[in-house]
Short mmCIF file of C-alpha atoms in Angstrom, two decimals:
data_model
loop_
_atom_site.label_atom_id
_atom_site.label_comp_id
_atom_site.label_asym_id
_atom_site.label_seq_id
_atom_site.Cartn_x
_atom_site.Cartn_y
_atom_site.Cartn_z
CA MET N 1332 143.79 74.79 36.63
CA ASP N 1333 141.85 76.96 33.99
CA LYS N 1334 138.97 74.97 32.33
CA HIS N 1335 139.82 73.01 29.57
CA LEU N 1336 137.34 71.01 27.27
CA VAL N 1337 138.76 67.88 25.59
CA VAL N 1338 136.71 66.13 22.67
CA ILE N 1339 137.58 62.87 21.25
CA GLY N 1340 136.51 62.87 17.88
CA GLY N 1341 136.19 65.48 15.04
CA THR N 1342 133.27 64.69 13.30
CA ALA N 1343 129.59 65.48 13.48
CA ALA N 1344 128.88 64.95 17.09
CA GLY N 1345 132.25 66.12 18.35
CA MET N 1346 132.78 69.16 16.32
CA SER N 1347 129.22 70.37 17.07
CA ALA N 1348 129.92 69.73 20.82
CA ALA N 1349 133.04 71.92 20.48
CA ALA N 1350 131.33 74.64 18.28
CA ARG N 1351 128.36 75.10 20.55
CA ALA N 1352 130.48 75.24 23.67
CA ARG N 1353 132.68 77.92 22.18
CA ARG N 1354 129.67 79.93 21.40
CA GLY N 1355 128.81 79.45 25.13
CA ASP N 1356 131.68 80.18 26.84
CA PRO N 1357 134.34 82.30 24.58
CA SER N 1358 137.09 81.91 27.28
CA LEU N 1359 137.24 78.41 27.33
CA SER N 1360 139.94 76.42 26.22
CA ILE N 1361 138.95 73.53 23.59
CA THR N 1362 140.93 70.94 22.21
CA VAL N 1363 139.59 68.01 19.74
CA PHE N 1364 141.35 64.97 18.79
CA GLU N 1365 140.59 63.45 15.85
CA ARG N 1366 142.31 59.79 14.79
CA THR N 1367 141.83 60.36 10.99
CA GLY N 1368 143.15 63.04 8.74
CA HIS N 1369 139.99 65.02 8.34
CA ILE N 1370 137.19 66.71 10.26
CA THR N 1371 133.67 67.72 9.74
CA TYR N 1372 133.06 65.70 6.75
CA GLY N 1373 129.71 64.67 5.18
CA SER N 1374 130.11 60.76 5.46
CA CYS N 1375 126.72 60.38 4.03
CA GLY N 1376 128.17 61.85 0.92
CA LEU N 1377 130.78 59.34 0.42
CA PRO N 1378 128.27 56.78 -1.59
CA TYR N 1379 128.27 60.07 -4.34
CA TYR N 1380 131.73 61.01 -4.26
CA ILE N 1381 132.78 57.00 -5.04
CA GLY N 1382 129.82 57.11 -7.91
CA ASP N 1383 131.48 60.45 -9.09
CA VAL N 1384 128.61 62.48 -8.50
CA ILE N 1385 130.58 64.68 -6.33
CA LYS N 1386 134.03 64.93 -8.13
CA ASP N 1387 135.93 66.47 -5.41
CA VAL N 1388 136.36 65.20 -2.11
CA ASN N 1389 136.86 68.27 -0.58
CA LYS N 1390 133.04 69.33 -1.45
CA LEU N 1391 132.24 67.07 1.61
CA ILE N 1392 134.61 68.45 3.93
CA THR N 1393 132.89 71.52 5.95
CA TYR N 1394 135.85 73.06 7.78
CA THR N 1395 139.61 71.98 8.27
CA PRO N 1396 141.32 72.44 11.36
CA GLU N 1397 143.06 75.78 10.44
CA TYR N 1398 139.61 77.38 10.29
CA MET N 1399 138.73 75.98 13.43
CA LYS N 1400 141.55 77.71 14.83
CA LYS N 1401 141.56 81.08 12.96
CA GLU N 1402 137.33 81.46 13.46
CA ARG N 1403 136.79 79.56 16.61
CA ASN N 1404 139.76 79.57 18.36
CA ILE N 1405 139.43 75.77 18.66
CA ASP N 1406 142.63 73.39 18.83
CA VAL N 1407 142.14 70.48 16.52
CA TYR N 1408 144.62 67.91 16.27
CA THR N 1409 144.15 65.27 13.29
CA LEU N 1410 145.86 61.97 13.24
CA HIS N 1411 145.75 62.02 16.93
CA ASP N 1412 144.52 58.77 18.46
CA VAL N 1413 143.19 59.01 22.28
CA THR N 1414 144.19 55.52 23.68
CA ASP N 1415 143.18 56.23 27.26
CA ILE N 1416 140.83 57.72 29.54
CA ASN N 1417 141.31 58.43 33.36
CA THR N 1418 138.48 60.27 34.85
CA GLN N 1419 139.90 59.91 38.13
CA GLU N 1420 142.76 61.99 37.67
CA LYS N 1421 140.81 63.49 34.63
CA TYR N 1422 143.58 63.39 31.71
CA VAL N 1423 143.31 61.61 28.32
CA LYS N 1424 146.28 60.02 26.77
CA VAL N 1425 146.89 60.70 23.46
CA LYS N 1426 149.11 59.06 20.61
CA ASP N 1427 150.34 61.47 17.86
CA LEU N 1428 149.80 58.84 14.62
CA LYS N 1429 152.66 60.60 12.51
CA SER N 1430 155.22 60.87 15.15
CA GLY N 1431 154.55 58.22 17.31
CA ASP N 1432 154.64 60.37 20.56
CA ILE N 1433 152.36 59.95 23.66
CA PHE N 1434 151.28 62.51 25.71
CA LYS N 1435 149.06 63.32 28.48
CA GLN N 1436 146.17 65.96 27.72
CA PRO N 1437 144.46 67.23 31.18
CA TYR N 1438 140.77 68.17 31.08
CA THR N 1439 138.12 69.88 33.13
CA GLN N 1440 135.24 68.72 30.83
CA LEU N 1441 135.38 65.71 28.34
CA VAL N 1442 133.27 64.77 25.52
CA ILE N 1443 133.55 61.50 23.69
CA ALA N 1444 132.38 61.51 20.48
CA THR N 1445 134.14 58.47 19.14
CA GLY N 1446 131.20 57.36 16.61
CA ALA N 1447 131.23 54.06 15.10
CA ILE N 1448 132.84 51.53 13.50
CA PRO N 1449 132.07 49.47 10.56
CA VAL N 1450 131.28 45.79 11.32
CA VAL N 1451 133.91 43.55 9.90
CA PRO N 1452 132.26 40.43 9.18
CA LYS N 1453 134.14 37.27 10.33
CA ILE N 1454 134.79 35.76 6.99
CA LEU N 1455 138.06 33.80 5.93
CA GLY N 1456 140.02 35.77 3.60
CA VAL N 1457 138.22 39.23 4.56
CA GLU N 1458 141.49 40.81 4.90
CA HIS N 1459 142.24 40.64 0.85
CA LYS N 1460 143.53 44.43 -0.10
CA ASN N 1461 140.49 44.84 -2.39
CA ILE N 1462 137.60 44.48 0.34
CA PHE N 1463 136.48 47.50 1.94
CA THR N 1464 134.31 49.33 4.34
CA LEU N 1465 132.64 52.51 3.65
CA ARG N 1466 132.92 55.14 6.86
CA ASN N 1467 135.24 57.73 6.40
CA VAL N 1468 136.97 60.03 3.94
CA GLU N 1469 139.98 57.77 3.56
CA ASP N 1470 138.06 54.66 2.80
CA GLY N 1471 136.02 56.85 0.12
CA LEU N 1472 139.51 57.66 -1.45
CA ARG N 1473 141.04 54.16 -1.41
CA ILE N 1474 137.77 52.93 -3.17
CA LYS N 1475 137.58 55.69 -5.57
CA GLU N 1476 141.27 55.16 -6.06
CA LEU N 1477 140.88 51.50 -7.45
CA LEU N 1478 137.56 52.45 -9.55
CA SER N 1479 139.56 55.30 -11.45
CA SER N 1480 142.27 52.90 -12.30
CA GLY N 1481 139.75 51.08 -14.61
CA ARG N 1482 140.86 47.33 -13.22
CA VAL N 1483 137.12 46.83 -11.80
CA LYS N 1484 134.74 45.22 -14.13
CA ARG N 1485 132.86 43.40 -11.28
CA ALA N 1486 131.96 44.23 -7.81
CA ALA N 1487 130.47 42.72 -4.86
CA ILE N 1488 128.66 44.16 -1.91
CA LEU N 1489 127.93 42.41 1.37
CA GLY N 1490 124.57 43.73 2.92
CA ALA N 1491 121.37 45.25 1.52
CA GLY N 1492 120.77 48.09 4.06
CA PHE N 1493 120.61 51.53 2.75
CA ILE N 1494 124.11 52.07 2.67
CA GLY N 1495 124.58 48.90 0.61
CA LEU N 1496 121.92 49.92 -1.86
CA GLU N 1497 123.32 53.55 -2.40
CA VAL N 1498 126.81 51.90 -2.86
CA SER N 1499 125.13 49.70 -5.55
CA GLU N 1500 124.08 52.70 -7.50
CA ALA N 1501 127.16 54.49 -7.15
CA LEU N 1502 129.23 51.25 -8.47
CA ARG N 1503 126.83 50.95 -11.34
CA ASN N 1504 127.76 54.72 -12.49
CA TRP N 1505 131.18 53.10 -13.50
CA GLY N 1506 129.69 50.70 -15.89
CA ILE N 1507 130.75 47.68 -13.64
CA GLU N 1508 128.65 44.61 -12.92
CA VAL N 1509 127.12 44.77 -9.51
CA THR N 1510 126.18 41.58 -7.34
CA VAL N 1511 124.55 42.34 -4.00
CA PHE N 1512 124.56 39.42 -1.21
CA GLU N 1513 122.09 39.97 1.94
CA MET N 1514 121.89 37.07 4.60
CA LEU N 1515 118.30 37.68 5.31
CA PRO N 1516 115.24 37.19 3.61
CA ALA N 1517 114.35 40.74 2.79
CA ILE N 1518 116.39 43.88 1.82
CA LEU N 1519 116.16 47.32 3.96
CA PRO N 1520 115.01 45.98 7.35
CA GLN N 1521 113.81 49.40 7.86
CA ILE N 1522 110.72 48.83 5.79
CA ASP N 1523 108.40 46.17 5.31
CA GLU N 1524 108.89 43.25 3.07
CA GLU N 1525 105.99 44.70 0.44
CA PHE N 1526 107.90 47.96 0.21
CA ALA N 1527 111.33 46.53 0.15
CA ILE N 1528 109.87 44.31 -2.84
CA LEU N 1529 109.49 47.57 -4.74
CA VAL N 1530 113.02 48.66 -4.43
CA GLU N 1531 114.15 45.07 -5.60
CA ASP N 1532 112.23 45.98 -8.82
CA GLU N 1533 114.38 49.23 -9.03
CA LEU N 1534 117.56 47.17 -8.52
CA GLN N 1535 116.70 44.55 -11.20
CA LYS N 1536 115.54 47.47 -13.56
CA ASN N 1537 119.23 48.98 -13.07
CA SER N 1538 120.91 45.47 -13.64
CA VAL N 1539 121.92 45.01 -10.01
CA LYS N 1540 122.11 41.11 -9.24
CA LEU N 1541 120.44 40.29 -5.69
CA TYR N 1542 120.79 37.07 -3.69
CA LYS N 1543 118.96 37.39 -0.64
CA ASN N 1544 119.22 34.46 1.90
CA THR N 1545 122.77 34.17 0.93
CA LYS N 1546 125.60 33.80 3.55
CA VAL N 1547 129.14 34.44 2.03
CA VAL N 1548 131.36 32.25 4.02
CA GLU N 1549 134.90 32.95 2.90
CA PHE N 1550 137.30 34.89 0.33
CA GLN N 1551 139.57 33.46 -1.99
CA ALA N 1552 142.53 35.55 -4.00
CA SER N 1553 142.59 33.45 -7.44
CA ASP N 1554 145.09 35.95 -8.30
CA GLU N 1555 146.45 39.59 -6.96
CA ASN N 1556 143.07 41.42 -7.59
CA VAL N 1557 140.35 38.86 -8.35
CA ILE N 1558 138.55 37.42 -5.38
CA LYS N 1559 136.59 34.18 -5.18
CA ILE N 1560 133.22 34.65 -3.18
CA LEU N 1561 132.01 31.41 -1.65
CA THR N 1562 128.72 31.10 -0.29
CA GLU N 1563 127.27 28.80 2.26
CA ASP N 1564 125.09 27.24 -0.27
CA GLY N 1565 128.17 25.88 -2.13
CA ARG N 1566 128.09 28.80 -5.30
CA THR N 1567 131.03 30.55 -6.19
CA PHE N 1568 131.43 34.18 -7.48
CA GLU N 1569 134.18 36.25 -8.83
CA SER N 1570 134.53 39.83 -8.16
CA ASP N 1571 137.58 42.50 -8.58
CA MET N 1572 136.29 44.08 -5.44
CA VAL N 1573 134.21 43.60 -2.22
CA ILE N 1574 132.43 46.43 -0.06
CA ALA N 1575 131.27 45.14 3.23
CA SER N 1576 128.10 47.14 4.41
CA VAL N 1577 126.93 45.06 6.93
CA GLY N 1578 126.60 47.60 9.53
CA VAL N 1579 128.20 49.68 12.15
CA LYS N 1580 128.49 48.99 15.81
CA PRO N 1581 129.59 51.82 18.52
CA SER N 1582 132.92 52.78 19.23
CA THR N 1583 132.90 52.13 22.96
CA ALA N 1584 136.33 50.77 23.90
CA LEU N 1585 137.74 54.13 25.55
CA ALA N 1586 134.66 54.28 27.70
CA ARG N 1587 134.83 50.56 28.76
CA ASN N 1588 138.33 50.74 29.59
CA ALA N 1589 137.34 53.85 31.66
CA ASN N 1590 134.45 51.98 33.43
CA ILE N 1591 132.21 54.49 31.97
CA SER N 1592 128.75 52.94 31.79
CA ILE N 1593 127.87 50.98 28.83
CA GLY N 1594 123.89 50.18 28.03
CA PRO N 1595 122.21 47.16 26.94
CA LEU N 1596 122.72 47.94 23.06
CA ASP N 1597 126.46 48.33 23.65
CA GLY N 1598 126.75 52.35 23.28
CA ILE N 1599 127.85 54.67 25.99
CA ALA N 1600 125.01 54.87 28.31
CA VAL N 1601 123.73 58.55 28.34
CA ASP N 1602 121.03 60.51 30.04
CA LYS N 1603 119.32 62.89 28.58
CA TYR N 1604 121.51 65.78 29.03
CA MET N 1605 124.14 63.63 27.33
CA ARG N 1606 125.96 63.00 30.53
CA THR N 1607 127.65 59.29 31.13
CA SER N 1608 128.12 57.63 34.26
CA ALA N 1609 131.52 59.65 34.74
CA PRO N 1610 131.59 62.97 36.26
CA TYR N 1611 132.58 65.82 33.69
CA VAL N 1612 132.26 63.41 31.19
CA TRP N 1613 129.41 63.53 28.44
CA ALA N 1614 128.97 61.60 25.05
CA ALA N 1615 127.21 61.98 21.83
CA GLY N 1616 126.56 60.65 18.63
CA ASP N 1617 126.82 57.45 17.13
CA CYS N 1618 129.00 55.82 20.13
CA THR N 1619 125.54 56.15 22.54
CA GLU N 1620 122.55 54.83 23.10
CA THR N 1621 119.45 56.55 22.75
CA TYR N 1622 115.98 56.91 23.47
CA ASN N 1623 112.99 55.80 21.15
CA LEU N 1624 109.87 58.08 21.40
CA VAL N 1625 107.61 55.07 20.65
CA THR N 1626 108.83 52.15 22.11
CA ARG N 1627 110.20 54.79 25.24
CA LYS N 1628 112.97 52.22 25.34
CA PRO N 1629 116.77 52.34 24.74
CA ALA N 1630 117.62 52.50 20.93
CA TYR N 1631 120.86 52.33 18.72
CA LEU N 1632 119.99 54.04 15.40
CA PRO N 1633 123.38 55.79 14.13
CA LEU N 1634 122.39 58.77 12.06
CA GLY N 1635 124.12 62.31 11.37
CA THR N 1636 121.23 64.01 12.11
CA THR N 1637 120.75 62.71 15.66
CA ALA N 1638 125.04 63.06 15.88
CA ASN N 1639 124.77 66.56 15.42
CA LYS N 1640 121.62 67.56 17.53
CA GLN N 1641 123.51 65.55 20.38
CA GLY N 1642 126.96 67.10 19.93
CA LYS N 1643 125.30 70.77 20.01
CA ILE N 1644 123.42 69.28 23.52
CA ALA N 1645 126.53 68.17 24.86
CA GLY N 1646 128.62 71.35 24.00
CA GLU N 1647 125.57 73.55 25.49
CA ASN N 1648 125.36 71.35 28.89
CA VAL N 1649 129.08 71.33 29.38
CA VAL N 1650 129.59 74.97 29.61
CA GLY N 1651 126.36 75.26 32.20
CA GLY N 1652 123.15 74.76 30.05
CA SER N 1653 120.34 72.43 30.78
CA ALA N 1654 119.43 71.40 27.29
CA ALA N 1655 117.95 68.02 26.84
CA PHE N 1656 117.75 65.72 23.95
CA PRO N 1657 114.33 64.16 23.83
CA GLY N 1658 114.68 60.66 21.74
CA ILE N 1659 114.42 59.56 18.38
CA LEU N 1660 112.17 58.26 15.63
CA GLY N 1661 115.11 56.78 13.27
CA THR N 1662 113.59 58.92 10.29
CA GLN N 1663 115.49 58.32 7.27
CA VAL N 1664 115.00 59.04 3.65
CA THR N 1665 117.55 57.83 0.62
CA LYS N 1666 117.70 57.67 -3.11
CA ILE N 1667 118.37 54.39 -4.83
CA PHE N 1668 118.41 55.07 -8.89
CA ASP N 1669 115.37 56.51 -9.46
CA THR N 1670 113.54 55.48 -6.34
CA TYR N 1671 113.21 57.48 -3.00
CA VAL N 1672 112.76 55.28 -0.07
CA ALA N 1673 111.98 56.65 3.40
CA SER N 1674 110.60 55.56 6.99
CA THR N 1675 110.26 56.97 10.45
CA GLY N 1676 109.23 55.32 13.62
CA LEU N 1677 108.25 51.54 13.61
CA ASN N 1678 107.46 49.19 10.99
CA GLU N 1679 105.04 46.41 11.60
CA MET N 1680 107.23 43.93 12.75
CA SER N 1681 109.21 46.25 15.11
CA ALA N 1682 105.90 47.25 16.61
CA LYS N 1683 105.22 43.35 16.96
CA ASP N 1684 108.54 43.13 18.49
CA ALA N 1685 107.66 46.22 20.84
CA GLY N 1686 104.67 44.29 21.93
CA ILE N 1687 102.53 47.11 20.20
CA ALA N 1688 99.08 45.70 19.05
CA ALA N 1689 99.34 47.62 15.57
CA VAL N 1690 97.20 48.26 12.64
CA SER N 1691 98.20 49.35 9.04
CA ALA N 1692 96.85 50.81 5.83
CA LYS N 1693 98.59 51.14 2.33
CA ILE N 1694 97.55 53.58 -0.15
CA VAL N 1695 98.96 54.27 -3.70
CA HIS N 1696 98.29 57.59 -4.82
CA THR N 1697 100.34 60.82 -7.58
CA ASP N 1698 102.54 62.93 -5.93
CA LYS N 1699 100.76 65.71 -8.14
CA ALA N 1700 97.71 66.47 -9.38
CA SER N 1701 97.04 63.41 -11.66
CA TYR N 1702 96.56 65.77 -14.40
CA TYR N 1703 99.87 67.55 -14.02
CA PRO N 1704 102.81 66.82 -16.45
CA GLY N 1705 105.34 64.63 -14.51
CA SER N 1706 103.14 63.30 -11.91
CA LYS N 1707 104.41 59.87 -10.40
CA TYR N 1708 102.84 57.26 -7.74
CA ILE N 1709 104.11 57.00 -4.36
CA HIS N 1710 103.62 54.10 -2.45
CA THR N 1711 102.62 54.79 1.34
CA LYS N 1712 102.17 52.70 4.40
CA ILE N 1713 101.04 54.05 7.88
CA VAL N 1714 101.20 51.91 10.91
CA LEU N 1715 98.75 52.80 14.01
CA ASP N 1716 98.60 51.92 17.46
CA LYS N 1717 95.19 49.84 17.57
CA ASN N 1718 94.21 51.02 21.08
CA THR N 1719 94.99 54.76 21.05
CA ALA N 1720 94.98 55.63 16.94
CA LYS N 1721 98.27 56.79 17.26
CA ILE N 1722 100.60 57.10 14.68
CA ILE N 1723 103.58 55.02 15.18
CA GLY N 1724 105.43 54.74 12.11
CA ALA N 1725 105.09 55.34 8.21
CA GLN N 1726 107.00 54.22 5.20
CA MET N 1727 107.07 55.83 1.49
CA THR N 1728 108.55 54.81 -1.73
CA GLY N 1729 108.51 57.05 -4.88
CA SER N 1730 109.11 60.24 -6.15
CA GLU N 1731 111.45 62.51 -4.29
CA GLY N 1732 108.56 64.43 -2.85
CA ILE N 1733 108.40 61.56 -0.15
CA GLY N 1734 111.17 63.38 1.84
CA LYS N 1735 109.22 66.39 3.25
CA ARG N 1736 106.20 63.90 3.69
CA ILE N 1737 107.81 61.67 5.89
CA ASP N 1738 108.58 64.56 7.94
CA VAL N 1739 105.05 65.42 8.15
CA PHE N 1740 104.62 61.95 9.48
CA ALA N 1741 107.40 62.34 11.91
CA THR N 1742 106.32 65.44 13.34
CA ALA N 1743 102.77 63.88 14.04
CA ILE N 1744 104.32 60.99 15.60
CA THR N 1745 106.55 63.25 17.84
CA ALA N 1746 103.57 65.33 18.59
CA GLY N 1747 101.35 62.09 19.66
CA MET N 1748 98.88 62.63 17.17
CA THR N 1749 96.05 59.97 16.29
CA ALA N 1750 95.02 59.02 12.84
CA TYR N 1751 92.04 61.66 12.98
CA GLN N 1752 94.33 64.27 13.91
CA LEU N 1753 96.45 63.68 11.25
CA ASN N 1754 93.60 63.54 8.64
CA GLU N 1755 92.41 67.04 9.50
CA LEU N 1756 95.91 68.66 8.83
CA ASP N 1757 95.66 71.59 6.59
CA LEU N 1758 98.58 70.73 4.01
CA ALA N 1759 99.41 72.87 1.17
CA TYR N 1760 97.92 72.29 -2.36
CA ALA N 1761 99.02 73.24 -5.99
CA PRO N 1762 98.56 70.86 -8.94
CA PRO N 1763 102.58 70.84 -9.52
CA VAL N 1764 103.21 70.17 -5.86
CA SER N 1765 100.45 67.96 -4.42
CA PRO N 1766 96.93 66.46 -5.25
CA VAL N 1767 94.15 68.21 -3.67
CA TYR N 1768 94.18 65.03 -0.87
CA ASP N 1769 97.91 64.88 -0.14
CA PRO N 1770 99.20 60.93 0.23
CA VAL N 1771 99.84 61.66 3.77
CA LEU N 1772 95.85 62.53 4.35
CA ILE N 1773 94.69 59.64 2.01
CA ALA N 1774 97.01 57.35 4.34
CA ALA N 1775 95.51 58.69 7.39
CA SER N 1776 92.03 58.41 6.08
CA ALA N 1777 92.87 54.47 5.28
CA GLY N 1778 94.50 53.86 8.63
CA ILE N 1779 91.18 55.33 10.26
CA LYS N 1780 88.96 52.72 8.26
CA GLU N 1781 91.34 49.92 9.41
CA LEU N 1782 91.22 51.35 12.93
CA GLU N 1783 87.33 50.96 12.59
CA LYS N 1784 87.46 47.59 11.11
CA ALA N 1785 89.99 46.12 13.79
#
């Protein structure tokens, strides 16, 4: 048969793979199957859509199936669910969710980009119609429809990670009462507790109620719309809607059923070329495990940036390339009300868990020259390998200027730089942009002092 690439999944990794393969081989037949009704959408923008910062959901959608066919000659089928992969006979079984028809699609090469699925907490009553997860466009549409109805005066969020807290701001935009429940003693596991406390202050300032160390054990429908929330310690709360944001897990059922190897963290195991254990089958994005550049161990850190990069590498290699994905640091940044939060690499706890002897330093400094109007304080923490002086992690909170600064730390970690080398970087300076000594350099200097005391 003629060469035919089949891609399972039409969002970040899947469409990146298909587009890259098309550039590499203009004659290749390419078919993409996506089980939802939309492709190439910015799922990271969904909290801003439900918060009405973005009015039109179509602004989040980069391309349509019609565009991909006309401009890229890629056949994209939405509402088509791949239900089985046969790696021996090289075909996938597909169900058309509109008609119910089931058919086989042969392939010569296959990319699995099934993404991640929300973790739905095993709580009695979680099936209530006003309890949601937020993962795709359809979820966003349902949530915003309920918010727009005017029936929601109180909302609850389960989970105080980046997404849960972004959603808290989105819901406060509607002027409703917001309560966040977190099972753990601290919010935002990506950052150390003293930084998480700064974010808690921002939540309190914006009238978000936060209950840490609080496990929700049951939902009860007191009437058609009101949900009673019961906690393990015997308290009862009421809400008009609940958004569960307790994490995601890799969508690997198809791969498992096809006897494709699964890694220790339950993602599809791939090598640096995004190849799976099955011949002619690649995988990319949130369904896969990757490699942590600091710990040098498998990692599962589902991020849109990673998915797009991995998809491109898979697509290039499908058509004969040899591109390699080096690994990740899990670099992240977000805005929670008026505070920005960013992290890269390891925090102190994850360094300890990885068996790395670490020292850290914290500094507070302005993001601009202190005399320049509008200057704000940035809190920065640098984490260093005690034995090598290499930078292994950083965290920042403060103004929007932390976004690019965390990228400097990520670059330094990737390059294997020490605190001494980071301290010598020639960084840009102008009073409206940065102090003479940027917070990155001040943190490096503070880290050196800690190293020399250790």
